[in-house]
């Protein structure tokens, strides 16, 4: 455990907390968010696919308790009744086929006395973001063919408003819109099919593909796994580096200790007793023979040949 005491430093504690929080969000928020969108999209695609070949039914057959069942969304229905006059509502900040648009909602009084919103289609803005004049729906009773839809809900702070002489909303949510216009509405709406009475630009059906949500969900799961593994890698690398530094320092300390021991040990040559002076031997010279006087004859010969006896 002593080898891992460096993990108690503030920098490592903060890093571990950040990695742990990120992994927690990946597994509990981000991945479920994308996987949930994938599930929702697949369910929507199944409903649209099933509705294409399904029989068209009167709207009264799918509405119960002033709403519709989630599995009945996108059903082809018929609705008989009358548009309410001068009651158009603009849905702002919409994009249809990649271009800015306004969707137009008009309350529709059903023959059974209940009222439901009808999405009549879209119009393009003029002068950048200004809503154009909206064609009024017919005033006589009509029968509409469309698809029944659930309310979209309202984001916080996106309440209905009255702007530029028109009622405007950010999303199609029947209950707040009903409170805004003072009408009790069914918690659903009708999206018109092409060539219907009062219809405007037809809103196309969504493309029947699941989109990238499944792969995004798997990516967040992978990130949640890789983040702790990356932290473990950096911890191991730091631990190995510290171990190398410790081993190198121990080697340096060992060399220093050996040098100190060498300096403290006396030199054998310095502590040896002084050597005896070397004895010198001198060769004694032989005594020169005593000179003997030469005879006259010998002296004469010596003078001639340079020899002595």
Coordinates of N, CA and C in Angstrom, one line a residue, residues 142-278:
X142 N -66.8 19.6 -43.1 CA -65.9 18.8 -44.0 C -65.6 17.5 -43.3
X143 N -65.1 16.5 -44.1 CA -64.6 15.3 -43.5 C -63.1 15.2 -43.9
X144 N -62.3 15.1 -42.9 CA -60.8 15.1 -43.1 C -60.2 13.7 -43.0
X145 N -59.2 13.5 -43.8 CA -58.4 12.3 -43.7 C -57.0 12.6 -43.2
X146 N -56.5 12.0 -42.2 CA -55.2 12.3 -41.7 C -54.7 11.2 -40.8
X147 N -53.7 11.5 -40.0 CA -53.1 10.6 -39.1 C -53.2 11.2 -37.7
X148 N -53.6 10.4 -36.7 CA -53.7 10.9 -35.4 C -52.3 10.9 -34.7
X149 N -52.1 12.0 -34.0 CA -50.7 12.1 -33.3 C -50.9 12.5 -31.9
X150 N -49.9 12.1 -31.0 CA -49.9 12.5 -29.6 C -49.3 13.9 -29.5
X151 N -49.7 14.5 -28.4 CA -49.1 15.9 -28.1 C -47.6 15.7 -27.9
X152 N -46.8 16.7 -28.3 CA -45.4 16.7 -28.3 C -44.8 17.1 -26.9
X153 N -45.6 17.8 -26.1 CA -45.1 18.3 -24.9 C -44.5 19.7 -25.0
X154 N -44.3 20.4 -23.9 CA -43.8 21.7 -24.0 C -42.5 21.8 -23.1
X155 N -41.4 22.4 -23.7 CA -40.2 22.7 -23.0 C -40.4 23.8 -22.0
X156 N -39.6 23.7 -20.9 CA -39.7 24.8 -19.9 C -39.5 26.2 -20.5
X157 N -40.3 27.1 -20.2 CA -40.1 28.5 -20.7 C -40.7 28.7 -22.1
X158 N -41.1 27.7 -22.8 CA -41.6 27.9 -24.1 C -43.2 27.9 -24.1
X159 N -43.7 28.9 -23.5 CA -45.1 29.0 -23.4 C -45.7 29.7 -24.6
X160 N -47.0 29.4 -24.9 CA -47.7 30.1 -26.0 C -47.6 31.6 -25.8
X161 N -47.6 32.3 -27.0 CA -47.5 33.8 -27.0 C -48.3 34.4 -28.1
X162 N -48.5 35.7 -28.0 CA -49.2 36.4 -29.1 C -48.2 37.4 -29.6
X163 N -47.7 37.2 -30.9 CA -46.7 38.0 -31.5 C -47.0 38.3 -32.9
X164 N -46.7 39.5 -33.4 CA -46.9 40.0 -34.8 C -48.3 39.7 -35.2
X165 N -49.2 39.9 -34.3 CA -50.7 39.8 -34.6 C -51.1 38.4 -34.7
X166 N -50.4 37.4 -34.3 CA -50.8 36.0 -34.4 C -50.5 35.2 -33.1
X167 N -51.3 34.2 -32.9 CA -51.0 33.3 -31.8 C -49.9 32.3 -32.2
X168 N -48.9 32.2 -31.4 CA -47.7 31.4 -31.7 C -47.3 30.5 -30.6
X169 N -46.8 29.3 -30.9 CA -46.3 28.3 -29.9 C -45.0 27.7 -30.5
X170 N -44.3 27.0 -29.6 CA -43.0 26.4 -30.0 C -43.2 24.9 -30.3
X171 N -44.3 24.3 -29.8 CA -44.5 22.9 -30.0 C -46.0 22.6 -30.0
X172 N -46.4 21.4 -30.4 CA -47.8 21.1 -30.5 C -48.2 20.3 -29.2
X173 N -48.7 21.1 -28.2 CA -49.1 20.5 -27.0 C -50.5 20.9 -26.7
X174 N -51.5 20.0 -26.8 CA -52.9 20.4 -26.8 C -53.3 21.1 -25.5
X175 N -52.9 20.7 -24.3 CA -53.4 21.2 -23.1 C -53.0 22.7 -22.9
X176 N -51.7 23.1 -23.0 CA -51.4 24.5 -22.8 C -52.0 25.4 -24.0
X177 N -52.1 24.8 -25.1 CA -52.7 25.6 -26.2 C -54.2 25.8 -25.9
X178 N -54.9 24.7 -25.4 CA -56.3 24.9 -25.0 C -56.5 26.0 -24.0
X179 N -55.6 26.0 -23.0 CA -55.7 27.1 -22.0 C -55.4 28.4 -22.6
X180 N -54.5 28.5 -23.6 CA -54.2 29.7 -24.2 C -55.3 30.3 -25.0
X181 N -56.0 29.5 -25.7 CA -57.2 29.9 -26.6 C -58.5 29.8 -25.9
X182 N -58.5 29.3 -24.7 CA -59.8 29.1 -24.0 C -60.7 28.1 -24.5
X183 N -60.2 27.0 -25.0 CA -61.0 25.9 -25.5 C -60.5 24.6 -25.0
X184 N -61.5 23.7 -24.6 CA -61.1 22.4 -24.1 C -60.8 21.5 -25.3
X185 N -59.5 21.0 -25.4 CA -59.1 20.3 -26.5 C -58.8 18.8 -26.1
X186 N -59.0 17.9 -27.1 CA -58.5 16.5 -26.9 C -57.0 16.5 -26.9
X187 N -56.4 15.7 -26.0 CA -54.9 15.7 -25.9 C -54.3 14.9 -27.0
X188 N -54.5 15.4 -28.2 CA -53.9 14.8 -29.4 C -54.1 15.8 -30.5
X189 N -53.7 15.4 -31.7 CA -54.0 16.3 -32.9 C -54.0 15.5 -34.2
X190 N -54.5 16.0 -35.2 CA -54.6 15.3 -36.5 C -53.6 16.0 -37.5
X191 N -52.8 15.2 -38.1 CA -51.9 15.7 -39.2 C -52.5 15.3 -40.5
X192 N -52.8 16.3 -41.3 CA -53.5 16.1 -42.6 C -52.7 15.3 -43.6
X193 N -53.4 14.5 -44.3 CA -52.8 13.9 -45.5 C -52.9 14.9 -46.7
X194 N -52.3 14.6 -47.8 CA -52.3 15.5 -49.0 C -53.7 15.7 -49.5
X195 N -54.0 16.9 -50.1 CA -55.2 17.2 -50.8 C -56.5 17.1 -49.9
X196 N -56.4 17.6 -48.7 CA -57.5 17.7 -47.8 C -58.1 19.1 -47.6
X197 N -59.3 19.2 -47.3 CA -59.9 20.5 -47.1 C -59.2 21.4 -46.1
X198 N -58.8 22.6 -46.5 CA -58.0 23.4 -45.6 C -56.5 23.1 -45.5
X199 N -56.1 22.1 -46.2 CA -54.7 21.7 -46.2 C -53.8 22.7 -46.8
X200 N -52.6 22.8 -46.3 CA -51.5 23.7 -46.8 C -50.4 22.8 -47.3
X201 N -49.1 23.2 -47.1 CA -48.0 22.3 -47.5 C -48.0 21.1 -46.7
X202 N -48.0 19.9 -47.4 CA -48.1 18.6 -46.7 C -46.8 18.3 -46.0
X203 N -46.9 17.9 -44.7 CA -45.7 17.6 -43.9 C -45.4 16.1 -44.2
X204 N -44.2 15.8 -44.7 CA -43.8 14.4 -45.1 C -43.7 13.6 -43.9
X205 N -43.9 12.3 -44.1 CA -43.7 11.3 -43.0 C -42.2 11.2 -42.7
X206 N -41.8 10.9 -41.4 CA -40.4 10.7 -41.1 C -39.8 9.5 -41.9
X207 N -38.6 9.6 -42.2 CA -37.9 8.5 -42.8 C -37.8 7.2 -41.9
X208 N -38.1 6.1 -42.4 CA -38.1 4.9 -41.6 C -36.8 4.3 -41.4
X209 N -35.9 5.0 -40.8 CA -34.6 4.4 -40.3 C -34.4 4.7 -38.9
X210 N -33.6 3.9 -38.2 CA -33.4 4.1 -36.8 C -32.4 5.2 -36.5
X211 N -31.7 5.7 -37.4 CA -30.7 6.7 -37.2 C -29.5 6.2 -36.4
X212 N -28.6 7.1 -36.0 CA -27.4 6.7 -35.3 C -27.4 6.5 -33.8
X213 N -28.6 6.5 -33.3 CA -28.8 6.4 -31.8 C -28.2 5.2 -31.2
X214 N -28.4 4.0 -31.9 CA -27.8 2.8 -31.3 C -26.3 2.8 -31.2
X215 N -25.7 3.3 -32.3 CA -24.2 3.3 -32.3 C -23.7 4.3 -31.3
X216 N -24.4 5.5 -31.1 CA -24.1 6.5 -30.1 C -24.2 5.9 -28.7
X217 N -25.2 5.1 -28.5 CA -25.4 4.4 -27.2 C -24.2 3.5 -26.9
X218 N -23.8 2.7 -27.9 CA -22.7 1.8 -27.7 C -21.4 2.6 -27.5
X219 N -21.2 3.7 -28.1 CA -20.0 4.5 -28.0 C -19.9 5.0 -26.5
X220 N -21.1 5.5 -26.0 CA -21.0 6.0 -24.6 C -20.7 4.9 -23.6
X221 N -21.2 3.7 -23.9 CA -20.9 2.5 -23.0 C -19.4 2.2 -23.1
X222 N -18.8 2.3 -24.4 CA -17.4 2.1 -24.5 C -16.6 3.1 -23.8
X223 N -17.0 4.4 -23.9 CA -16.3 5.5 -23.2 C -16.3 5.2 -21.7
X224 N -17.5 4.8 -21.2 CA -17.6 4.5 -19.7 C -16.7 3.4 -19.3
X225 N -16.4 2.4 -20.2 CA -15.4 1.4 -19.8 C -14.0 1.8 -20.0
X226 N -13.7 2.6 -21.0 CA -12.3 3.0 -21.3 C -11.8 4.0 -20.3
X227 N -12.7 4.9 -19.8 CA -12.2 5.9 -18.9 C -11.5 5.3 -17.6
X228 N -12.1 4.3 -16.9 CA -11.4 3.7 -15.8 C -10.2 3.0 -16.2
X229 N -10.2 2.3 -17.4 CA -9.1 1.6 -17.8 C -7.9 2.5 -18.1
X230 N -8.2 3.7 -18.7 CA -7.2 4.7 -18.9 C -6.6 5.2 -17.6
X231 N -7.4 5.4 -16.6 CA -6.9 5.8 -15.3 C -6.0 4.8 -14.7
X232 N -6.4 3.5 -14.8 CA -5.6 2.4 -14.3 C -4.2 2.4 -15.1
X233 N -4.3 2.6 -16.4 CA -3.0 2.7 -17.1 C -2.1 3.7 -16.6
X234 N -2.6 4.9 -16.4 CA -1.7 6.0 -15.9 C -1.2 5.8 -14.5
X235 N -2.1 5.2 -13.7 CA -1.6 4.8 -12.3 C -0.5 3.8 -12.4
X236 N -0.6 2.8 -13.3 CA 0.5 1.8 -13.4 C 1.7 2.4 -13.9
X237 N 1.6 3.3 -14.9 CA 2.8 4.0 -15.5 C 3.5 4.8 -14.5
X238 N 2.7 5.5 -13.7 CA 3.3 6.4 -12.6 C 4.0 5.5 -11.6
X239 N 3.4 4.4 -11.2 CA 4.0 3.5 -10.2 C 5.3 2.9 -10.7
X240 N 5.3 2.5 -12.0 CA 6.5 1.9 -12.6 C 7.6 3.0 -12.6
X241 N 7.3 4.2 -13.0 CA 8.3 5.2 -13.1 C 8.8 5.5 -11.7
X242 N 8.0 5.6 -10.7 CA 8.5 5.8 -9.3 C 9.4 4.7 -8.9
X243 N 9.0 3.4 -9.2 CA 9.8 2.3 -8.9 C 11.2 2.4 -9.5
X244 N 11.3 2.8 -10.8 CA 12.6 2.9 -11.5 C 13.4 4.0 -10.8
X245 N 12.8 5.1 -10.5 CA 13.5 6.2 -9.8 C 14.0 5.7 -8.4
X246 N 13.2 5.0 -7.7 CA 13.7 4.5 -6.4 C 14.8 3.5 -6.6
X247 N 14.8 2.6 -7.6 CA 15.9 1.7 -7.8 C 17.1 2.4 -8.2
X248 N 17.0 3.5 -9.1 CA 18.2 4.2 -9.5 C 18.8 5.0 -8.3
X249 N 17.9 5.5 -7.4 CA 18.4 6.2 -6.2 C 19.1 5.3 -5.3
X250 N 18.6 4.0 -5.1 CA 19.2 3.1 -4.3 C 20.6 2.7 -4.8
X251 N 20.7 2.6 -6.1 CA 22.0 2.2 -6.7 C 23.0 3.4 -6.4
X252 N 22.6 4.6 -6.6 CA 23.5 5.8 -6.3 C 23.9 5.8 -4.9
X253 N 22.9 5.5 -4.0 CA 23.3 5.5 -2.5 C 24.3 4.4 -2.2
X254 N 24.1 3.2 -2.9 CA 25.1 2.1 -2.7 C 26.5 2.4 -3.1
X255 N 26.6 3.1 -4.3 CA 27.9 3.5 -4.7 C 28.5 4.5 -3.8
X256 N 27.7 5.4 -3.3 CA 28.2 6.4 -2.3 C 28.7 5.8 -1.0
X257 N 28.0 4.8 -0.6 CA 28.4 4.1 0.7 C 29.7 3.3 0.5
X258 N 29.9 2.7 -0.7 CA 31.1 2.0 -1.0 C 32.3 2.9 -1.0
X259 N 32.1 4.1 -1.6 CA 33.2 5.1 -1.7 C 33.6 5.6 -0.3
X260 N 32.6 5.8 0.6 CA 32.9 6.2 1.9 C 33.6 5.1 2.7
X261 N 33.2 3.9 2.5 CA 33.9 2.8 3.2 C 35.4 2.7 2.7
X262 N 35.6 2.9 1.5 CA 37.0 2.9 0.9 C 37.8 3.9 1.5
X263 N 37.3 5.1 1.7 CA 38.1 6.2 2.3 C 38.4 6.0 3.7
X264 N 37.5 5.3 4.5 CA 37.8 5.1 5.9 C 38.7 3.9 6.1
X265 N 39.0 3.0 5.2 CA 39.8 1.8 5.4 C 41.3 2.3 5.2
X266 N 42.2 2.1 6.2 CA 43.6 2.5 6.0 C 44.3 1.7 4.9
X267 N 45.3 2.4 4.2 CA 46.0 1.7 3.2 C 47.1 0.8 3.8
X268 N 47.2 -0.3 3.2 CA 48.2 -1.3 3.8 C 49.6 -0.8 3.6
X269 N 49.8 -0.1 2.5 CA 51.2 0.4 2.3 C 51.5 1.5 3.2
X270 N 50.4 2.3 3.6 CA 50.7 3.4 4.5 C 50.9 2.9 6.0
X271 N 50.3 1.8 6.3 CA 50.4 1.3 7.7 C 51.6 0.3 7.9
X272 N 52.2 -0.2 6.8 CA 53.3 -1.2 6.9 C 54.5 -0.5 7.6
X273 N 55.3 -1.3 8.4 CA 56.5 -0.8 9.1 C 57.5 -0.4 8.1
X274 N 58.3 0.6 8.5 CA 59.3 1.1 7.5 C 60.3 0.0 7.1
X275 N 60.6 0.0 5.9 CA 61.5 -1.1 5.4 C 62.9 -0.8 5.9
X276 N 63.7 -1.9 6.1 CA 65.1 -1.7 6.5 C 65.9 -1.2 5.3
X277 N 66.8 -0.4 5.6 CA 67.6 0.1 4.5 C 68.4 -1.0 3.8
X278 N 68.4 -1.0 2.6 CA 69.1 -2.0 1.8 C 70.6 -2.0 2.1

